[in-house]
Tab-separated table of C-alpha atoms in Angstrom:
chain	number	residue	atom	x	y	z
F	1	UNK	CA	97.212	79.831	59.948
F	2	UNK	CA	97.701	78.479	63.412
F	3	UNK	CA	98.415	81.262	66.280
F	4	UNK	CA	102.236	82.127	67.568
F	5	UNK	CA	102.171	83.665	71.278
F	6	UNK	CA	103.815	86.154	72.075
F	7	UNK	CA	106.838	83.503	73.206
F	8	UNK	CA	107.139	82.241	70.988
F	9	UNK	CA	108.627	86.127	69.565
F	10	UNK	CA	110.706	86.581	72.087
F	11	UNK	CA	112.264	83.353	71.378
F	12	UNK	CA	112.932	84.465	67.720
F	13	UNK	CA	114.629	87.637	68.571
F	14	UNK	CA	116.706	85.738	70.421
F	15	UNK	CA	117.625	82.993	68.452
F	16	UNK	CA	119.266	85.695	65.823
F	17	UNK	CA	119.994	88.164	68.719
F	18	UNK	CA	121.469	85.609	71.954
F	19	UNK	CA	120.881	87.666	75.356
F	20	UNK	CA	124.347	86.753	76.210
F	21	UNK	CA	125.707	89.530	73.714
F	22	UNK	CA	124.896	92.274	75.589
F	23	UNK	CA	127.338	93.939	76.964
F	24	UNK	CA	127.378	94.079	80.645
F	25	UNK	CA	125.530	97.210	81.641
F	26	UNK	CA	122.090	96.262	79.857
F	27	UNK	CA	119.128	95.438	79.643
F	28	UNK	CA	117.458	93.591	76.510
F	29	UNK	CA	115.309	90.586	76.909
F	30	UNK	CA	111.485	90.743	78.703
F	31	UNK	CA	110.907	93.624	80.470
F	32	UNK	CA	107.053	93.832	81.428
F	33	UNK	CA	103.781	91.400	81.075
F	34	UNK	CA	103.141	87.642	80.043
F	35	UNK	CA	104.522	85.673	77.752
F	36	UNK	CA	101.828	82.977	76.736
F	37	UNK	CA	98.932	85.119	75.115
F	38	UNK	CA	98.271	84.624	71.379
F	39	UNK	CA	100.407	87.772	69.793
F	40	UNK	CA	97.377	89.856	68.055
F	41	UNK	CA	100.668	92.310	66.971
F	42	UNK	CA	103.402	93.045	67.289
F	43	UNK	CA	104.974	97.013	67.362
F	44	UNK	CA	107.605	97.678	66.394
F	45	UNK	CA	109.908	101.479	67.694
F	46	UNK	CA	113.564	102.632	69.366
F	47	UNK	CA	111.619	104.010	72.969
F	48	UNK	CA	108.844	102.538	74.819
F	49	UNK	CA	106.394	105.947	75.966
F	50	UNK	CA	103.669	106.323	77.433
F	51	UNK	CA	102.462	107.695	73.897
F	52	UNK	CA	103.838	103.930	72.286
F	53	UNK	CA	101.821	101.810	74.229
F	54	UNK	CA	99.086	103.812	73.404
F	55	UNK	CA	99.516	104.099	69.907
F	56	UNK	CA	99.801	100.075	70.428
F	57	UNK	CA	97.065	99.665	72.432
F	58	UNK	CA	94.615	101.451	69.465
F	59	UNK	CA	96.767	99.229	66.381
F	60	UNK	CA	95.680	96.187	68.311
F	61	UNK	CA	98.711	95.287	69.359
F	62	UNK	CA	99.393	93.264	72.883
F	63	UNK	CA	103.308	93.230	72.017
F	64	UNK	CA	105.753	95.893	71.380
F	65	UNK	CA	109.387	94.908	70.286
F	66	UNK	CA	111.852	97.592	71.629
F	67	UNK	CA	115.273	98.402	70.745
F	68	UNK	CA	116.235	100.501	73.856
F	69	UNK	CA	115.278	98.521	77.379
F	70	UNK	CA	112.705	100.693	79.124
F	71	UNK	CA	113.072	98.920	81.969
F	72	UNK	CA	117.135	100.087	81.826
F	73	UNK	CA	117.659	100.073	86.349
F	74	UNK	CA	116.292	98.762	88.977
F	75	UNK	CA	113.343	100.603	89.843
F	76	UNK	CA	112.468	100.856	93.664
F	77	UNK	CA	109.231	101.112	93.059
F	78	UNK	CA	106.479	101.708	90.337
F	79	UNK	CA	104.237	104.996	90.670
F	80	UNK	CA	103.508	108.236	88.135
F	81	UNK	CA	107.045	109.470	89.235
F	82	UNK	CA	108.524	109.361	85.891
F	83	UNK	CA	107.574	108.652	82.045
F	84	UNK	CA	108.893	105.110	83.171
F	85	UNK	CA	106.554	104.606	85.595
F	86	UNK	CA	104.074	105.569	83.994
F	87	UNK	CA	104.297	103.500	80.904
F	88	UNK	CA	105.713	99.913	83.072
F	89	UNK	CA	101.876	100.711	84.865
F	90	UNK	CA	99.725	102.330	81.492
F	91	UNK	CA	101.507	98.137	80.017
F	92	UNK	CA	100.478	96.068	82.771
F	93	UNK	CA	97.233	97.916	82.456
F	94	UNK	CA	96.333	96.913	79.195
F	95	UNK	CA	98.157	94.180	78.953
F	96	UNK	CA	100.397	94.650	76.565
F	97	UNK	CA	103.710	92.911	77.136
F	98	UNK	CA	107.044	95.042	76.014
F	99	UNK	CA	110.514	93.686	75.273
F	100	UNK	CA	113.623	95.039	73.724
F	101	UNK	CA	116.628	93.599	71.975
F	102	UNK	CA	119.179	96.356	72.441
F	103	UNK	CA	123.417	95.350	73.136
F	104	UNK	CA	122.497	92.463	71.943
F	105	UNK	CA	120.893	92.951	68.947
F	106	UNK	CA	123.823	95.448	68.161
F	107	UNK	CA	126.365	92.783	68.169
F	108	UNK	CA	124.423	90.948	66.131
F	109	UNK	CA	125.723	89.583	62.919
F	110	UNK	CA	122.946	90.993	60.152
F	111	UNK	CA	121.457	93.006	62.800
F	112	UNK	CA	121.626	96.894	63.723
F	113	UNK	CA	125.084	97.605	61.780
F	114	UNK	CA	124.525	95.706	59.721
F	115	UNK	CA	121.619	97.459	58.253
F	116	UNK	CA	122.991	100.961	58.728
F	117	UNK	CA	125.921	99.484	56.531
F	118	UNK	CA	122.945	98.326	53.990
F	119	UNK	CA	121.308	102.008	54.136
F	120	UNK	CA	124.774	103.751	53.162
F	121	UNK	CA	125.004	101.332	50.979
F	122	UNK	CA	128.649	99.543	52.137
F	123	UNK	CA	129.653	96.452	50.661
F	124	UNK	CA	131.433	93.191	51.798
F	125	UNK	CA	130.548	93.850	55.631
F	126	UNK	CA	132.313	92.257	58.830
F	127	UNK	CA	133.023	93.056	62.228
F	128	UNK	CA	135.707	94.674	63.477
F	129	UNK	CA	136.820	95.780	66.515
F	130	UNK	CA	136.197	93.728	69.300
F	131	UNK	CA	134.290	90.111	68.583
F	132	UNK	CA	132.102	87.979	70.598
F	133	UNK	CA	131.493	84.517	71.393
F	134	UNK	CA	128.763	83.130	73.132
F	135	UNK	CA	126.778	79.843	73.524
F	136	UNK	CA	122.983	80.646	72.953
F	137	UNK	CA	120.736	79.239	75.398
F	138	UNK	CA	117.768	78.813	72.952
F	139	UNK	CA	120.125	76.668	70.502
F	140	UNK	CA	122.993	76.060	72.564
F	141	UNK	CA	124.780	76.586	68.688
F	142	UNK	CA	128.224	79.183	69.745
F	143	UNK	CA	127.093	82.708	68.336
F	144	UNK	CA	129.550	85.280	66.892
F	145	UNK	CA	129.124	88.986	67.856
F	146	UNK	CA	131.002	91.928	67.660
F	147	UNK	CA	130.883	95.741	68.692
F	148	UNK	CA	130.719	98.015	64.847
F	149	UNK	CA	131.114	96.979	61.589
F	150	UNK	CA	133.325	97.758	58.892
F	151	UNK	CA	132.909	98.274	55.200
F	152	UNK	CA	133.815	98.931	51.640
F	153	UNK	CA	132.185	101.369	48.813
F	154	UNK	CA	132.247	100.402	45.429
F	155	UNK	CA	133.431	103.429	44.273
F	156	UNK	CA	134.882	106.062	46.519
F	157	UNK	CA	133.864	108.935	47.670
F	158	UNK	CA	134.732	112.782	47.986
F	159	UNK	CA	134.676	114.121	51.874
F	160	UNK	CA	132.147	116.061	51.257
F	161	UNK	CA	129.663	113.592	48.892
F	162	UNK	CA	129.438	111.063	52.364
F	163	UNK	CA	128.112	113.271	54.307
F	164	UNK	CA	125.361	114.208	51.495
F	165	UNK	CA	124.582	110.891	51.144
F	166	UNK	CA	124.523	110.153	54.622
F	167	UNK	CA	121.947	113.239	54.897
F	168	UNK	CA	119.796	111.920	52.233
F	169	UNK	CA	120.465	108.079	53.454
F	170	UNK	CA	119.310	108.815	57.486
F	171	UNK	CA	117.281	111.788	56.634
F	172	UNK	CA	119.733	113.754	58.976
F	173	UNK	CA	119.076	117.200	59.546
F	174	UNK	CA	123.121	117.892	59.573
F	175	UNK	CA	125.868	115.954	60.604
F	176	UNK	CA	129.089	116.745	62.963
F	177	UNK	CA	132.578	116.552	60.909
F	178	UNK	CA	135.712	116.550	61.469
F	179	UNK	CA	138.394	118.594	59.200
F	180	UNK	CA	136.614	117.191	55.834
F	181	UNK	CA	139.428	114.144	54.501
F	182	UNK	CA	141.896	115.124	51.742
F	183	UNK	CA	141.963	112.094	50.150
F	184	UNK	CA	138.825	109.437	48.420
F	185	UNK	CA	137.158	107.743	51.233
F	186	UNK	CA	136.708	103.474	50.670
F	187	UNK	CA	136.546	102.169	54.085
F	188	UNK	CA	134.120	103.027	55.972
F	189	UNK	CA	133.779	100.964	59.449
F	190	UNK	CA	130.545	102.024	62.052
F	191	UNK	CA	128.475	101.726	65.333
F	192	UNK	CA	124.982	102.674	65.727
F	193	UNK	CA	124.050	105.052	68.721
F	194	UNK	CA	127.161	105.661	71.215
F	195	UNK	CA	130.147	105.030	69.224
F	196	UNK	CA	133.015	106.647	69.982
F	197	UNK	CA	134.356	103.981	71.972
F	198	UNK	CA	135.643	102.320	68.483
F	199	UNK	CA	137.493	105.177	67.120
F	200	UNK	CA	140.794	104.358	67.485
F	201	UNK	CA	139.908	100.233	66.189
F	202	UNK	CA	138.312	102.054	63.590
F	203	UNK	CA	141.576	103.550	63.031
F	204	UNK	CA	143.295	100.440	63.459
F	205	UNK	CA	141.632	98.871	60.838
F	206	UNK	CA	143.061	101.407	58.305
F	207	UNK	CA	139.201	102.168	57.239
F	208	UNK	CA	139.032	105.532	55.747
F	209	UNK	CA	135.848	107.185	58.341
F	210	UNK	CA	134.222	106.537	61.027
F	211	UNK	CA	130.378	107.325	61.694
F	212	UNK	CA	127.839	107.016	64.608
F	213	UNK	CA	125.498	108.508	66.502
F	214	UNK	CA	127.105	110.468	69.653
F	215	UNK	CA	130.784	111.690	70.085
F	216	UNK	CA	132.641	113.754	73.152
F	217	UNK	CA	133.438	117.428	71.865
F	218	UNK	CA	137.006	116.241	72.561
F	219	UNK	CA	137.072	112.942	71.342
F	220	UNK	CA	137.279	114.939	67.570
F	221	UNK	CA	140.544	116.433	68.336
F	222	UNK	CA	143.171	114.889	66.970
F	223	UNK	CA	142.119	113.265	64.275
F	224	UNK	CA	142.903	115.821	60.938
F	225	UNK	CA	143.578	113.800	57.980
F	226	UNK	CA	143.841	110.673	59.684
F	227	UNK	CA	140.267	109.452	59.668
F	228	UNK	CA	137.057	111.001	58.624
F	229	UNK	CA	134.651	110.975	62.144
F	230	UNK	CA	130.337	111.812	61.062
F	231	UNK	CA	128.325	111.671	63.861
F	232	UNK	CA	124.586	111.301	62.225
F	233	UNK	CA	122.553	111.143	66.164
F	234	UNK	CA	121.960	108.649	67.961
F	235	UNK	CA	118.484	108.375	67.128
F	236	UNK	CA	119.048	108.871	63.243
F	237	UNK	CA	121.750	106.007	62.789
F	238	UNK	CA	119.779	103.063	64.689
F	239	UNK	CA	116.388	104.109	63.392
F	240	UNK	CA	116.339	101.565	61.028
F	241	UNK	CA	116.771	98.742	63.130
F	242	UNK	CA	112.617	98.314	63.157
F	243	UNK	CA	113.520	96.394	60.130
F	244	UNK	CA	115.367	94.179	61.010
F	245	UNK	CA	112.551	93.440	63.531
F	246	UNK	CA	110.378	92.546	60.846
F	247	UNK	CA	112.173	90.492	58.908
F	248	UNK	CA	113.170	88.329	61.926
F	249	UNK	CA	109.220	87.768	62.796
F	250	UNK	CA	108.061	87.272	59.472
F	251	UNK	CA	110.543	85.035	58.664
F	252	UNK	CA	110.185	83.010	61.577
F	253	UNK	CA	106.664	83.802	62.879
F	254	UNK	CA	105.265	83.726	59.825
F	255	UNK	CA	101.274	85.173	59.865
F	256	UNK	CA	102.476	87.599	62.814
F	257	UNK	CA	101.012	91.441	61.906
F	258	UNK	CA	103.923	93.711	62.245
F	259	UNK	CA	103.200	97.409	62.605
F	260	UNK	CA	106.097	99.747	62.959
F	261	UNK	CA	105.327	103.017	65.529
F	262	UNK	CA	105.132	106.092	63.932
F	263	UNK	CA	105.829	108.187	66.667
F	264	UNK	CA	109.166	108.998	66.127
F	265	UNK	CA	110.406	108.993	70.060
F	266	UNK	CA	113.476	110.737	69.421
F	267	UNK	CA	113.796	113.261	72.472
F	268	UNK	CA	116.153	115.362	70.818
F	269	UNK	CA	115.272	119.043	68.822
F	270	UNK	CA	116.906	120.641	66.106
F	271	UNK	CA	116.678	123.996	65.513
F	272	UNK	CA	118.257	126.026	61.996
């Protein structure tokens, strides 16, 4: 079986989710390291921390594919002042390349939001809200993306059953919700991570429920019996992103060993 370079793995991910799909504020793409080396293994994760780099080293992976960028804002220095700088130093010292597929993977067809919809059991999934048309730098083809997705259940659910399904399928300890809807829920709009900006788009699209990872307190007001809001946590909503990475890499770069990180990097703890 032929060897595969790190660059080939990154190219496969960027063909699936072209970097022009990312938001203006984002910093997806190559973060740290070189790309001409043969890939020894790819560790797939949501966040890159020092422990995740240690895990990559221990598992013989010289590539880390993360959802959230390690370097989100410009670094003025690389010292040991914070976890980002320490993680960068550790990756460089150990020849570990770090790449992030963030809002480009959120917006991609078949990307993060489609995986959430699959886990939830939605059918007929399609984009809603703002759609994006970009040209792939690698293929020259026009690619369609979108902010969120919307789909339907084969059989409608009561509001409390939707919450139970979310708790079970996303292994969440609690779901934040507004007043429970007193009608059946058939159509669900969703956006992983911090998706509250799409709430009005979900209402305009005729959704019975809107599922996301984060919302502010005041955004829950004024929608009683209009739409069921369900907030399950940022990390929890995006936890299956690594499955998308694995599917793309195994399809386009056969033979590359993919390892799902075993480290829970969620910085938020829940106590009961």
